[in-house]
XYZ file of C-alpha atoms in Angstrom:
598
model
C -20.797 84.388 118.966
C -18.971 81.525 117.206
C -20.343 78.070 117.909
C -18.084 76.541 120.526
C -18.037 73.134 122.142
C -17.565 73.630 125.879
C -15.307 71.313 127.847
C -15.449 71.889 131.579
C -12.470 71.133 133.775
C -12.111 71.176 137.534
C -12.439 74.481 139.401
C -14.482 76.191 136.687
C -11.732 76.092 134.101
C -13.134 75.894 130.577
C -11.970 74.974 127.079
C -13.977 76.550 124.236
C -13.311 74.787 120.927
C -14.809 75.616 117.529
C -13.861 72.096 116.446
C -15.874 69.197 117.870
C -12.853 68.019 119.846
C -9.912 70.178 120.984
C -6.829 69.252 118.971
C -4.190 69.014 121.687
C -1.418 66.666 120.527
C 1.585 65.505 122.567
C 1.128 68.544 124.770
C 0.684 69.401 128.421
C -2.245 71.568 129.540
C -2.423 72.433 133.237
C -5.063 74.427 135.100
C -3.582 75.224 138.505
C -6.003 78.029 139.364
C -9.685 78.592 138.699
C -11.941 80.500 136.284
C -9.521 80.210 133.348
C -10.502 79.899 129.686
C -8.632 78.345 126.761
C -10.161 79.305 123.394
C -9.301 77.239 120.306
C -10.520 78.638 117.006
C -11.471 76.359 114.120
C -8.370 74.651 112.785
C -6.237 75.423 115.846
C -3.818 72.623 116.743
C -1.729 72.657 119.899
C 1.233 70.378 119.265
C 4.288 69.592 121.398
C 3.422 72.509 123.635
C 3.119 73.286 127.317
C 0.342 75.609 128.483
C 0.129 76.380 132.188
C -2.544 78.503 133.852
C -0.632 79.110 137.075
C -3.312 81.202 138.767
C -6.849 82.403 138.014
C -9.128 84.522 135.805
C -7.026 84.391 132.632
C -7.648 83.746 128.930
C -5.470 82.099 126.276
C -6.917 82.581 122.769
C -5.337 80.600 119.901
C -6.162 81.029 116.205
C -6.037 78.521 113.350
C -2.798 76.735 112.542
C -0.292 74.670 114.488
C 0.782 76.257 117.754
C 4.047 75.022 119.284
C 5.305 76.937 122.302
C 5.493 77.107 126.072
C 3.022 79.509 127.683
C 2.912 80.461 131.357
C 0.015 82.719 132.307
C -0.762 83.998 135.788
C -3.507 86.165 137.350
C -6.055 88.216 135.390
C -4.129 88.145 132.120
C -4.818 87.672 128.409
C -2.693 85.907 125.797
C -3.971 86.303 122.228
C -2.335 84.345 119.407
C -3.729 85.129 115.955
C -4.167 82.697 113.102
C -1.761 81.380 110.459
C 1.395 82.281 112.376
C 4.306 79.830 112.113
C 5.969 78.747 115.364
C 9.268 76.983 114.703
C 9.095 73.666 116.608
C 12.866 73.124 116.652
C 13.331 75.483 119.598
C 10.011 76.320 121.215
C 9.172 79.941 121.868
C 8.447 80.903 125.481
C 5.662 83.302 126.449
C 5.077 84.534 129.997
C 2.088 86.735 130.811
C 1.899 87.914 134.402
C 0.985 90.804 136.704
C -2.434 91.414 135.082
C -0.898 92.170 131.680
C -1.817 91.267 128.109
C 0.071 89.735 125.200
C -1.065 90.037 121.583
C 0.592 88.094 118.765
C -1.010 88.894 115.401
C -1.869 86.909 112.280
C 0.476 85.650 109.556
C 3.630 86.010 111.595
C 6.781 83.963 111.905
C 8.276 83.038 115.282
C 11.727 81.503 114.951
C 13.610 79.285 117.409
C 14.262 80.171 121.048
C 12.194 83.342 121.078
C 11.348 84.656 124.547
C 8.498 87.104 125.243
C 7.682 88.148 128.831
C 5.433 90.876 130.236
C 7.443 91.185 133.450
C 10.796 90.487 135.028
C 11.066 87.535 137.367
C 12.279 89.690 140.262
C 11.950 93.225 141.609
C 14.319 96.092 140.857
C 14.168 99.312 142.911
C 15.916 102.668 142.619
C 16.384 105.072 145.473
C 14.213 108.179 145.361
C 14.473 110.378 148.410
C 13.822 108.378 151.533
C 12.393 105.326 149.780
C 13.038 102.872 146.971
C 10.575 102.787 144.078
C 10.149 99.894 141.727
C 11.940 100.444 138.453
C 10.891 97.390 136.438
C 7.099 97.598 136.323
C 5.299 94.995 134.209
C 3.817 95.990 130.855
C 1.643 94.500 128.139
C 3.206 93.472 124.824
C 1.734 93.873 121.342
C 3.144 92.291 118.194
C 0.884 93.226 115.288
C 0.101 91.155 112.189
C 2.824 89.912 109.845
C 5.866 90.236 112.107
C 8.960 88.046 111.765
C 10.939 87.415 114.945
C 14.382 85.914 114.235
C 16.082 83.255 116.314
C 17.020 84.072 119.924
C 14.955 87.272 119.952
C 13.773 88.603 123.314
C 10.756 90.893 123.619
C 10.485 92.535 127.014
C 7.701 94.122 129.037
C 5.903 97.099 127.513
C 7.155 96.508 123.968
C 5.169 97.196 120.799
C 6.190 95.899 117.361
C 4.203 97.248 114.421
C 2.801 95.577 111.323
C 5.128 94.062 108.689
C 8.283 94.353 110.793
C 11.310 92.084 111.129
C 13.363 91.679 114.292
C 16.850 90.393 113.539
C 18.331 87.351 115.246
C 19.750 87.804 118.765
C 18.029 91.173 119.219
C 16.285 92.422 122.353
C 13.197 94.638 122.021
C 12.341 96.715 125.082
C 10.364 99.701 123.823
C 7.476 100.831 121.634
C 7.998 100.836 117.855
C 4.825 101.903 116.052
C 6.400 102.407 112.617
C 5.474 99.584 110.255
C 7.634 98.059 107.517
C 10.933 98.252 109.410
C 13.813 96.014 110.475
C 14.766 96.166 114.152
C 18.169 94.937 115.270
C 20.520 95.117 118.234
C 20.369 95.176 122.032
C 18.312 97.170 122.646
C 16.759 96.917 119.187
C 16.654 99.993 116.952
C 15.336 100.621 113.454
C 18.111 99.808 110.991
C 16.055 99.711 107.779
C 12.728 101.133 106.599
C 10.223 100.557 103.803
C 10.566 96.791 103.776
C 8.174 93.933 103.078
C 8.770 90.290 103.877
C 7.202 86.932 102.961
C 7.427 83.593 104.711
C 8.449 81.511 101.689
C 10.818 78.621 102.457
C 13.818 79.469 100.223
C 16.155 76.566 101.059
C 14.820 74.415 98.217
C 14.747 77.108 95.536
C 16.038 76.298 92.073
C 17.758 79.047 90.093
C 14.489 79.827 88.331
C 12.733 80.230 91.685
C 15.385 82.600 92.920
C 15.071 84.651 89.757
C 11.265 84.763 89.811
C 11.247 86.003 93.412
C 13.921 88.674 92.880
C 11.114 91.257 92.873
C 7.667 91.264 94.418
C 4.623 93.522 94.374
C 2.600 93.107 97.609
C -1.170 93.019 97.261
C -3.411 95.627 98.845
C -4.549 93.063 101.408
C -0.953 92.238 102.332
C -0.299 95.901 103.049
C -3.469 96.468 105.092
C -2.654 97.253 108.695
C -4.974 96.594 111.633
C -4.478 98.964 114.543
C -4.384 96.702 117.594
C -4.584 99.678 119.936
C -8.306 100.113 119.189
C -9.073 96.594 120.401
C -6.874 96.937 123.463
C -8.579 100.196 124.379
C -11.947 98.487 123.958
C -10.913 95.620 126.243
C -9.629 98.010 128.887
C -12.457 100.534 128.756
C -14.801 98.558 131.019
C -13.832 97.591 134.541
C -15.940 94.574 135.471
C -15.120 92.999 138.803
C -17.058 89.777 138.235
C -14.977 87.383 136.123
C -17.752 85.838 133.974
C -19.004 89.251 132.855
C -15.467 90.507 132.344
C -14.390 87.399 130.419
C -17.528 87.442 128.268
C -16.800 91.037 127.290
C -13.100 90.362 126.633
C -13.860 87.317 124.484
C -16.306 89.326 122.400
C -13.588 91.900 121.657
C -11.016 89.180 120.905
C -13.426 87.568 118.451
C -13.834 90.909 116.694
C -10.077 91.301 116.524
C -9.750 87.801 115.084
C -12.348 88.596 112.413
C -11.007 92.151 111.992
C -14.408 93.677 112.772
C -15.446 96.869 114.546
C -13.670 96.941 117.939
C -16.392 99.007 119.593
C -18.273 96.680 121.953
C -20.889 97.277 124.616
C -21.486 94.843 127.448
C -24.893 93.949 126.053
C -23.229 92.887 122.775
C -21.594 89.908 124.464
C -23.432 86.626 124.119
C -20.693 84.603 125.786
C -22.208 85.115 129.211
C -24.692 82.248 128.952
C -21.858 79.843 128.162
C -19.843 81.127 131.100
C -22.759 81.539 133.460
C -21.836 78.588 135.654
C -19.087 80.766 137.083
C -21.709 83.403 137.829
C -23.361 80.991 140.215
C -20.191 79.644 141.775
C -19.275 81.337 145.026
C -16.606 80.348 147.521
C -18.787 81.367 150.439
C -20.777 78.171 149.878
C -18.186 75.857 151.385
C -20.047 74.450 154.414
C -20.988 70.767 154.398
C -24.640 71.661 155.024
C -26.785 74.642 154.062
C -30.229 75.475 155.543
C -32.769 77.756 153.874
C -35.643 79.221 155.895
C -38.786 79.226 153.749
C -41.389 80.016 156.396
C -43.160 82.516 154.124
C -43.911 79.876 151.468
C -46.563 77.777 153.247
C -44.550 74.591 153.609
C -43.108 74.448 150.095
C -39.498 73.296 149.757
C -36.732 75.076 147.862
C -36.962 72.677 144.931
C -40.663 73.339 144.349
C -40.271 77.103 144.755
C -37.440 77.177 142.202
C -39.201 74.926 139.692
C -42.460 76.827 139.897
C -40.564 80.143 139.714
C -42.478 81.355 142.774
C -39.655 83.619 143.896
C -36.767 84.839 141.736
C -34.441 85.319 144.706
C -34.974 81.742 145.936
C -34.540 80.400 142.404
C -31.223 82.231 142.077
C -30.095 80.981 145.498
C -30.990 77.412 144.512
C -28.876 77.711 141.359
C -26.003 79.051 143.432
C -26.296 76.038 145.724
C -26.509 73.566 142.831
C -23.448 75.164 141.232
C -21.583 74.581 144.457
C -22.532 70.871 144.460
C -25.254 70.958 147.106
C -28.082 68.404 147.016
C -31.508 69.149 148.494
C -32.483 66.065 150.487
C -34.568 66.978 153.534
C -37.374 69.309 154.585
C -37.804 70.070 158.295
C -41.095 71.948 158.576
C -40.294 75.226 156.783
C -36.544 74.674 156.382
C -34.939 73.064 153.336
C -31.681 71.246 154.090
C -28.979 70.769 151.463
C -25.647 68.955 151.768
C -22.574 68.687 149.594
C -22.963 65.833 147.101
C -19.959 63.930 148.436
C -21.194 64.280 152.028
C -24.812 63.275 151.447
C -25.834 59.712 152.263
C -29.447 58.864 151.402
C -31.664 57.553 154.180
C -32.583 54.721 151.814
C -29.220 53.157 152.585
C -30.481 52.389 156.093
C -33.766 50.755 155.107
C -33.930 46.975 155.226
C -35.652 46.737 151.869
C -32.906 48.691 150.143
C -29.726 47.337 151.678
C -28.067 46.925 148.290
C -28.194 50.624 147.473
C -24.523 51.538 147.254
C -22.458 54.682 147.149
C -19.266 54.664 145.093
C -17.548 58.022 145.289
C -20.152 60.447 143.956
C -22.332 57.705 142.443
C -25.423 56.060 143.926
C -26.590 52.762 142.453
C -28.585 49.613 143.216
C -27.765 46.047 142.115
C -29.784 42.886 141.573
C -28.937 39.462 140.145
C -31.169 36.869 138.538
C -29.456 33.508 138.369
C -26.768 31.260 139.736
C -23.266 32.354 140.607
C -22.096 29.128 138.942
C -23.262 30.370 135.544
C -20.531 30.353 132.905
C -19.094 33.778 132.113
C -20.290 33.659 128.508
C -23.899 33.356 129.725
C -23.801 36.251 132.191
C -25.557 39.463 131.212
C -25.731 42.987 132.549
C -28.585 45.470 132.213
C -27.774 49.042 133.244
C -30.885 51.131 133.935
C -30.868 54.929 133.786
C -33.803 56.510 135.624
C -36.413 58.599 133.835
C -38.077 61.798 135.001
C -40.102 61.539 138.224
C -43.880 61.329 138.150
C -45.975 64.454 138.624
C -46.736 63.306 142.173
C -43.065 62.879 143.086
C -41.261 65.670 141.240
C -41.076 67.867 144.366
C -40.262 65.034 146.779
C -37.569 65.827 149.329
C -35.790 62.534 148.567
C -33.128 62.998 145.901
C -33.549 59.359 144.830
C -37.284 59.691 144.240
C -36.976 63.168 142.740
C -34.425 61.916 140.216
C -36.893 59.314 138.938
C -35.490 56.301 140.789
C -36.384 53.539 140.183
C -37.584 53.174 136.598
C -39.435 49.930 135.832
C -39.056 48.537 139.403
C -40.365 45.047 138.616
C -38.445 44.521 135.385
C -36.419 41.599 136.741
C -39.472 39.316 136.516
C -39.441 39.713 132.738
C -35.742 39.357 131.935
C -33.795 36.400 130.645
C -32.020 34.567 133.459
C -28.430 35.112 134.576
C -28.812 38.876 134.248
C -27.244 41.385 136.607
C -29.032 44.712 136.991
C -27.424 48.030 137.920
C -29.766 50.946 138.551
C -27.780 54.181 138.537
C -29.197 57.250 140.273
C -29.002 60.540 138.359
C -27.220 62.022 141.363
C -26.550 65.602 140.300
C -28.157 69.061 140.286
C -31.810 69.331 141.340
C -33.312 66.150 139.855
C -30.364 64.911 137.852
C -28.375 66.100 134.844
C -29.447 63.366 132.391
C -26.333 61.423 133.538
C -24.123 63.985 131.789
C -21.155 66.011 132.921
C -21.950 69.453 134.246
C -19.806 72.380 135.222
C -20.051 71.365 138.884
C -19.552 67.605 138.258
C -17.081 67.212 135.411
C -16.329 63.529 136.078
C -19.922 62.223 136.204
C -19.703 60.442 132.841
C -16.283 58.991 133.587
C -17.512 57.702 136.961
C -20.460 55.945 135.288
C -18.267 54.374 132.609
C -15.832 53.152 135.258
C -18.660 51.666 137.354
C -20.032 49.699 134.395
C -16.615 48.400 133.366
C -15.489 47.566 136.911
C -18.738 45.733 137.689
C -18.655 43.797 134.413
C -14.996 42.829 134.859
C -15.534 41.712 138.463
C -18.515 39.525 137.515
C -16.958 38.341 134.224
C -19.723 39.750 132.031
C -18.645 39.934 128.358
C -18.887 43.358 126.751
C -21.344 42.139 124.116
C -23.704 41.000 126.899
C -24.094 44.504 128.346
C -27.223 46.513 127.520
C -28.067 50.077 128.578
C -31.696 51.087 129.052
C -33.552 54.263 129.945
C -36.590 56.386 129.213
C -36.878 60.157 128.791
C -33.861 61.788 130.472
C -32.629 58.306 131.356
C -32.781 57.442 127.659
C -30.608 60.473 126.951
C -28.028 59.282 129.456
C -28.229 55.699 128.198
C -27.744 56.852 124.591
C -24.676 58.950 125.384
C -23.096 56.246 127.538
C -23.873 53.556 124.961
C -22.008 55.566 122.338
C -19.099 56.324 124.669
C -18.675 52.753 125.911
C -19.735 50.824 122.818
C -22.695 49.119 124.509
C -26.044 47.872 123.180
C -28.995 50.139 123.856
C -32.736 50.459 124.283
C -33.628 54.149 124.712
C -37.265 55.207 125.001
C -37.834 58.713 123.614
C -34.541 60.356 124.627
C -34.516 64.139 125.007
C -31.798 65.295 122.609
C -32.470 69.021 122.914
C -33.741 70.125 126.325
C -34.624 73.552 124.949
C -38.010 72.089 123.966
C -39.011 72.542 127.603
C -39.835 76.201 128.321
C -38.313 78.194 131.177
C -35.464 75.746 131.736
C -37.927 73.089 132.868
C -35.260 70.712 134.194
C -32.939 73.359 135.683
C -30.104 72.384 133.339
C -29.291 75.778 131.862
C -25.925 77.232 132.900
C -24.595 73.787 133.823
C -24.375 71.958 130.479
C -25.211 72.282 126.784
C -28.965 71.919 126.345
C -28.775 70.880 122.679
C -26.916 67.566 122.487
C -27.373 67.102 118.727
C -23.769 68.023 117.774
C -22.349 65.776 120.469
C -24.578 62.817 119.617
C -23.688 63.193 115.933
C -19.998 63.317 116.783
C -20.278 60.156 118.890
C -22.362 58.424 116.206
C -19.651 59.081 113.624
C -17.197 57.113 115.774
C -19.582 54.485 117.176
C -19.215 50.732 116.820
C -21.998 48.790 115.102
C -23.832 47.133 117.977
C -27.623 47.240 118.028
C -29.108 50.413 119.454
C -32.885 50.821 119.568
C -34.594 54.201 119.825
C -38.269 53.767 120.757
C -40.402 56.788 119.873
C -43.858 57.894 118.796
C -44.303 60.236 115.847
C -47.412 61.638 117.547
C -45.073 63.112 120.202
C -43.734 65.602 117.715
C -41.583 67.772 119.985
C -39.206 64.888 120.713
C -39.749 62.965 117.468
C -38.605 65.838 115.238
C -35.250 65.965 117.046
C -34.253 62.586 115.648
C -34.339 63.906 112.073
C -31.247 65.971 112.942
C -29.183 62.904 113.825
C -26.573 61.649 111.365
C -25.220 58.130 110.860
C -28.623 56.575 111.429
C -27.203 53.188 110.406
C -25.905 53.049 113.988
C -29.458 53.433 115.341
C -32.637 51.374 114.903
C -35.785 53.486 115.268
C -39.025 51.892 116.403
C -42.124 54.088 116.110
C -44.971 52.936 118.378
C -47.366 55.124 116.341
C -49.742 55.057 119.306
C -52.494 57.630 118.805
C -53.953 57.081 122.291
C -50.886 57.106 124.542
C -49.388 60.007 122.653
C -47.543 61.880 125.391
C -43.827 61.715 126.135
C -44.181 60.463 129.758
C -46.263 57.409 128.770
C -44.358 56.092 125.740
C -42.565 53.497 127.883
C -45.811 52.397 129.519
C -47.480 51.971 126.134
C -44.587 49.962 124.686
C -43.608 47.645 127.549
C -43.997 44.394 125.556
C -41.875 45.712 122.683
C -39.233 47.143 125.033
C -38.960 43.859 126.952
C -38.606 41.962 123.689
C -35.773 44.254 122.581
C -33.994 44.012 125.925
C -34.158 40.224 126.074
C -32.999 39.782 122.487
C -30.026 42.086 123.105
C -29.181 40.339 126.383
C -29.509 36.832 124.965
C -28.189 36.407 121.437
C -29.860 33.006 121.165
C -33.206 34.777 120.958
C -34.306 36.340 117.679
C -37.072 38.769 116.815
């Protein structure tokens, strides 16, 4: 499978981009249904376009080159646009794919102005047959093979097929199958008016006399005359009837990739390796819509659902837990042998009611805790903000029923005693999935990162904290979150042994698989390439090789300062922070207070 970046949208809609960032310029992209996929191949640019997924379970696949058009796609449909086809931007083409049909536009084509291609009519037409009326205008898929030139104001109607190396004259209407290649179609309805032709997309308006003369004859290459039979790929796509969308989409995408690369169209379900990237939708299920969900675990000797899933004690319970996590449930209470889970936006931690934790706050889907060391009369330029991202929980607490404790909250609880004065502290809870998602977006919580960025900015603005006085800090998974958010927001950083690639933990040790990319190296490198030049410390220990070796894969290291504790005694990932507390405090205080110097 090609290497895609995955961008999750609401309602399990997904963008798969071979480029690091989808190139969508001055365009409108709307997902109005669910379980839809937009695929952008390397070099694909959507410009001045409008793409609307009106309903659900559909795929739009766009090859390299600039795509300018309006696309409306409805239920259970496919729109495939090959690479290196020119779409005239003067009058955008319109494509409508509806009634479970498919549209294929091949490579190296030319789509002129005001072209309209639709797999169905907008309304129903019936003819009388005996005692009833039967529909006359059934929908039909449309195929336009490679190297086809559609002139201005051409209409291509339902069920049409236009073969390789054909030209459709301006103002024509195609409404039938034409499998003969190398022809000119013209008229309403279009008919073959010339055979044995070949065309090229040269722009002739600027030709000098010598250009005109040199192009008066042409000998096409063997490659230019090679035809790909699209019917083989369509038959392959349609040969398997898979009811479950992720499996069906994974199979369809595998075939579309083979078409794009012009490889063998024969595909078996097992050949598809898209399923892991789409597996979040496997776990999503509309039946999980209640505010609270109770799981009877009486046969597990008092263990809660979180422990059973983590220890892989029962495959069925593990799968159920993933279903519940995918549907935004949070495990937060154990009543004897029953685990109780609530929707994330419904759940309110009991810690909010305790006198010693009255400043724990809930802002939308975020939980956080604030402290302040200093006088409210302090000048704005002297105010500081430390944002703490929690680490992994201790071995003793990793199965705790409290989501706050299980997510590693709080890290470094007594840190305020060691900080420079006039410092605000925000402790953000990793409030997602089973024990957190490393403060990263997941398929079930696509706005997590945005919410965190907004909290930091809103808090800093309200308390008049300058941007250069904000420092992010975390260890382990909290360091991962702090690193990402430092790069996104342009903040200073102290990150203690961040986990860049969670695949180093066997058996999905943090229950992240299916919800986000486990290897963050490409994303971190992309963010580093755009990062500002504030100080960012990465504290590590080369004796902890499984995390240390990940940092060698990072680019733009001038934007990071690595500090190796080189501690041979405390040489395990969980204790790096504990072994480096003096150094970490020194870094934090220097970053918070520019008047201090190491």
